Amino acid sequence: MSIKVLIVEDEEKFARFVEMELNYEGYKVDKAFDGRTGLEMAQTGEYDLVLLDIMLPGLNGMEVLRRLRRTASVPVIMLTARDTVVDKVSGLDSGADDYITKPFAIEELLARIRIVLRQRSQHPEHPVLKAGELCLDPGRRQVTVKDSYVELTKREFDLLQYLLENKGLVLSREQLLEKVWGFDFGGETNAVDVYIRFLRSKIDEVFDLKLISTVRGVGYVIRDEN
Ligand code: CA
């Protein structure tokens, strides 16, 4: 199956040139010539990679990327004529995988595409989740703090993963029971509190952190620091 690339670029001639070169390398290519269309196409989940220009009519590339990242983790390489450090930093902060400044040699673009795709294939769809010095790798089912492994039971792991996926959001006991215990839940109402205590004893207490907080009367939240 060939790799599908979306080019979001308003300079149509340039977009067609890149398309031709990518076709020649065996990639399938679609094009969008404005930000809104590009965002809609990128959100379909059909693409393995998006090449996203910054200066676009309708919605600029930074805004497209910001909105795209709310729902999709598709790799994005930003294309731009501007070459300021500010752009580079804000592009990477908003979730771009890489950045290339126009004009560029097509070989350089091809090399960056290969690198981004390779990095993603090593961590497919399961980005590592973090809070402070805590890292949870859903693909490997590993938890580390400051490079030390933390042994967790399956339920502890699932609970921690769900908290991290919702970092900064206060989750009610009911929500946690439904998402983490689901149909296994046998009616024991203090299960969440018990497992939160297990997590705290294995993480916060061992490593002297305060990642998991109790919000009285509401539930629990994990934050980078409390
Ligand atoms: Ca442009």
Coordinates of C-alpha atoms and ligand atoms in Angstrom, one line a residue:
M1 CA 0.0 0.0 0.0
S2 CA 1.4 3.3 -0.9
I3 CA 2.0 6.1 1.5
K4 CA -0.5 9.0 1.2
V5 CA 0.7 12.6 1.5
L6 CA -1.4 15.7 1.7
I7 CA 0.2 19.0 0.5
V8 CA -1.5 22.1 1.8
E9 CA 0.1 24.9 -0.3
D10 CA -1.5 27.9 -2.1
E11 CA 1.3 28.3 -4.6
E12 CA -0.3 25.8 -7.0
K13 CA 2.7 25.5 -9.3
F14 CA 5.0 24.7 -6.4
A15 CA 2.5 22.2 -5.0
R16 CA 2.3 20.5 -8.4
F17 CA 6.1 20.3 -8.6
V18 CA 6.3 18.7 -5.1
E19 CA 3.5 16.4 -6.0
M20 CA 5.3 15.2 -9.2
E21 CA 8.5 14.6 -7.3
L22 CA 6.6 12.7 -4.5
N23 CA 4.7 10.6 -7.1
Y24 CA 8.1 9.8 -8.7
E25 CA 9.2 8.4 -5.3
G26 CA 6.0 6.3 -5.1
Y27 CA 4.0 8.4 -2.7
K28 CA 0.3 9.1 -3.4
V29 CA -0.5 12.8 -3.2
D30 CA -3.5 15.0 -2.7
K31 CA -3.4 18.8 -2.7
A32 CA -5.3 21.5 -1.0
F33 CA -4.8 25.2 -1.9
D34 CA -6.2 26.9 1.2
G35 CA -6.1 26.4 4.9
R36 CA -9.7 25.4 5.5
T37 CA -9.8 22.8 2.8
G38 CA -6.4 21.5 4.0
L39 CA -7.7 21.1 7.6
E40 CA -10.8 19.3 6.5
M41 CA -8.8 16.9 4.4
A42 CA -6.1 16.3 7.0
Q43 CA -8.8 15.5 9.6
T44 CA -10.2 12.7 7.6
G45 CA -7.4 10.5 8.8
E46 CA -6.6 9.3 5.3
Y47 CA -3.1 10.7 5.2
D48 CA 0.2 9.3 6.5
L49 CA 1.8 12.7 6.3
V50 CA 0.9 16.4 5.8
L51 CA 3.1 19.0 4.2
L52 CA 1.7 22.3 5.5
D53 CA 2.6 25.7 4.3
I54 CA 2.4 28.6 6.8
M55 CA 1.3 31.5 4.7
L56 CA -2.1 30.3 3.4
P57 CA -5.3 32.0 2.5
G58 CA -8.4 31.3 4.7
L59 CA -6.7 29.8 7.7
N60 CA -2.9 30.1 8.1
G61 CA -0.7 27.0 8.6
M62 CA -0.2 27.6 12.3
E63 CA -3.9 27.7 12.9
V64 CA -4.5 24.7 10.7
L65 CA -1.9 22.8 12.8
R66 CA -3.4 24.0 16.1
R67 CA -6.9 22.8 15.1
L68 CA -5.7 19.6 13.6
R69 CA -3.8 18.6 16.8
R70 CA -7.0 18.7 18.8
T71 CA -8.1 15.5 17.1
A72 CA -5.3 14.1 15.0
S73 CA -1.7 13.0 15.5
V74 CA -0.8 12.7 11.8
P75 CA 2.8 13.7 11.2
V76 CA 3.2 17.3 9.9
I77 CA 6.1 18.9 8.2
M78 CA 5.8 22.7 8.0
L79 CA 6.8 24.4 4.8
T80 CA 7.6 28.1 4.9
A81 CA 9.4 30.9 3.2
R82 CA 10.0 32.6 6.6
D83 CA 13.0 31.6 8.5
T84 CA 12.8 33.1 11.9
V85 CA 13.6 31.3 15.1
V86 CA 10.2 32.3 16.5
D87 CA 8.4 30.6 13.7
K88 CA 10.4 27.5 14.1
V89 CA 9.8 27.3 17.9
S90 CA 6.1 28.0 17.6
G91 CA 5.7 25.5 14.8
L92 CA 7.3 22.7 16.8
D93 CA 5.5 23.8 20.0
S94 CA 2.1 23.5 18.2
G95 CA 2.9 19.9 17.3
A96 CA 4.8 20.0 14.0
D97 CA 7.1 17.0 13.5
D98 CA 9.6 19.0 11.4
Y99 CA 10.1 22.2 9.6
I100 CA 11.6 23.0 6.2
T101 CA 12.4 26.5 4.8
K102 CA 11.6 27.4 1.2
P103 CA 13.4 27.3 -1.1
F104 CA 14.7 23.8 -0.4
A105 CA 16.2 21.0 -2.4
I106 CA 13.7 18.3 -3.1
E107 CA 16.2 15.7 -1.8
E108 CA 16.1 17.5 1.6
L109 CA 12.4 17.3 1.7
L110 CA 12.4 13.6 0.7
A111 CA 15.0 12.9 3.5
R112 CA 12.9 14.7 6.1
I113 CA 9.8 12.8 5.0
R114 CA 11.5 9.5 5.4
I115 CA 12.9 10.4 8.8
V116 CA 9.5 11.6 10.1
L117 CA 7.7 8.5 8.8
R118 CA 10.4 6.2 10.3
Q119 CA 10.1 7.9 13.7
R120 CA 6.3 7.5 13.6
S121 CA 6.5 3.9 12.6
Q122 CA 8.6 3.2 15.6
H123 CA 5.9 4.6 17.9
P124 CA 2.7 4.0 16.0
E125 CA -0.3 5.8 17.3
H126 CA 0.8 5.5 20.9
P127 CA 2.6 8.6 21.9
V128 CA 4.4 8.4 25.2
L129 CA 2.4 10.2 27.9
K130 CA 4.1 12.4 30.5
A131 CA 3.5 14.3 33.7
G132 CA 6.5 15.9 35.2
E133 CA 9.2 13.2 35.3
L134 CA 6.7 10.4 34.9
C135 CA 6.6 8.7 31.5
L136 CA 4.1 6.1 30.4
D137 CA 4.7 4.3 27.1
P138 CA 1.3 2.7 26.0
G139 CA 2.9 0.7 23.2
R140 CA 5.5 -1.0 25.5
R141 CA 3.3 -0.8 28.6
Q142 CA 6.1 0.7 30.5
V143 CA 6.2 3.3 33.2
T144 CA 9.3 5.1 34.2
V145 CA 10.1 7.9 36.6
K146 CA 13.5 9.6 36.3
D147 CA 14.6 6.5 34.2
S148 CA 13.6 4.0 36.9
Y149 CA 11.0 1.4 36.0
V150 CA 7.7 1.3 38.0
E151 CA 6.0 -2.0 38.3
L152 CA 2.2 -1.7 38.0
T153 CA -0.6 -4.1 37.8
K154 CA -2.8 -4.0 34.7
R155 CA -5.5 -2.0 36.4
E156 CA -3.0 0.4 37.9
F157 CA -1.5 0.9 34.5
D158 CA -4.9 1.5 32.8
L159 CA -5.9 4.0 35.5
L160 CA -2.6 5.9 35.2
Q161 CA -2.9 5.9 31.4
Y162 CA -6.4 7.3 31.5
L163 CA -5.4 10.0 34.0
L164 CA -2.4 11.0 31.8
E165 CA -4.6 11.1 28.6
N166 CA -6.6 13.6 30.5
K167 CA -3.8 15.4 32.2
G168 CA -5.0 18.6 33.9
L169 CA -8.6 17.6 33.8
V170 CA -10.4 16.6 37.0
L171 CA -12.0 13.2 36.6
S172 CA -14.9 12.0 38.7
R173 CA -14.9 8.6 40.4
E174 CA -17.8 7.7 38.1
Q175 CA -15.9 8.6 35.0
L176 CA -12.8 6.6 36.1
L177 CA -14.9 3.6 37.0
E178 CA -16.7 3.7 33.6
K179 CA -13.5 4.2 31.6
V180 CA -11.0 2.0 33.5
W181 CA -13.2 -0.7 35.0
G182 CA -16.0 -0.7 32.5
F183 CA -18.0 -3.8 32.5
D184 CA -15.6 -5.5 35.0
F185 CA -16.8 -3.2 37.7
G186 CA -18.4 -5.3 40.4
G187 CA -20.1 -2.5 42.4
E188 CA -17.3 -1.8 44.9
T189 CA -17.6 2.0 45.2
N190 CA -14.2 2.7 46.7
A191 CA -12.2 0.9 44.0
V192 CA -11.0 4.2 42.5
D193 CA -9.8 5.5 45.8
V194 CA -8.0 2.2 46.6
Y195 CA -6.2 2.2 43.2
I196 CA -5.3 5.9 43.4
R197 CA -3.7 5.0 46.8
F198 CA -1.7 2.2 45.1
L199 CA -0.5 4.6 42.4
R200 CA 0.5 7.2 44.9
S201 CA 2.4 4.7 47.0
K202 CA 4.3 3.4 43.9
I203 CA 4.9 6.8 42.3
D204 CA 4.4 9.9 44.4
E205 CA 5.8 8.4 47.6
V206 CA 8.7 6.4 46.1
F207 CA 9.9 9.3 44.0
D208 CA 8.8 12.1 46.3
L209 CA 6.4 13.7 43.7
K210 CA 3.0 15.2 44.0
L211 CA 1.5 14.3 40.6
I212 CA -1.9 12.9 41.5
S213 CA -4.2 15.3 43.4
T214 CA -7.5 14.8 45.1
V215 CA -10.1 17.4 44.3
R216 CA -12.5 17.2 47.2
G217 CA -16.0 16.2 46.3
V218 CA -15.1 15.9 42.6
G219 CA -12.4 13.3 41.9
Y220 CA -8.8 13.1 40.8
V221 CA -6.4 14.9 38.5
I222 CA -2.9 14.3 37.4
R223 CA -0.7 17.4 36.6
D224 CA 2.9 18.0 35.8
E225 CA 3.3 19.4 39.3
N226 CA 1.0 20.2 42.1
Ligands
CA1 CA 2.0 30.2 0.8

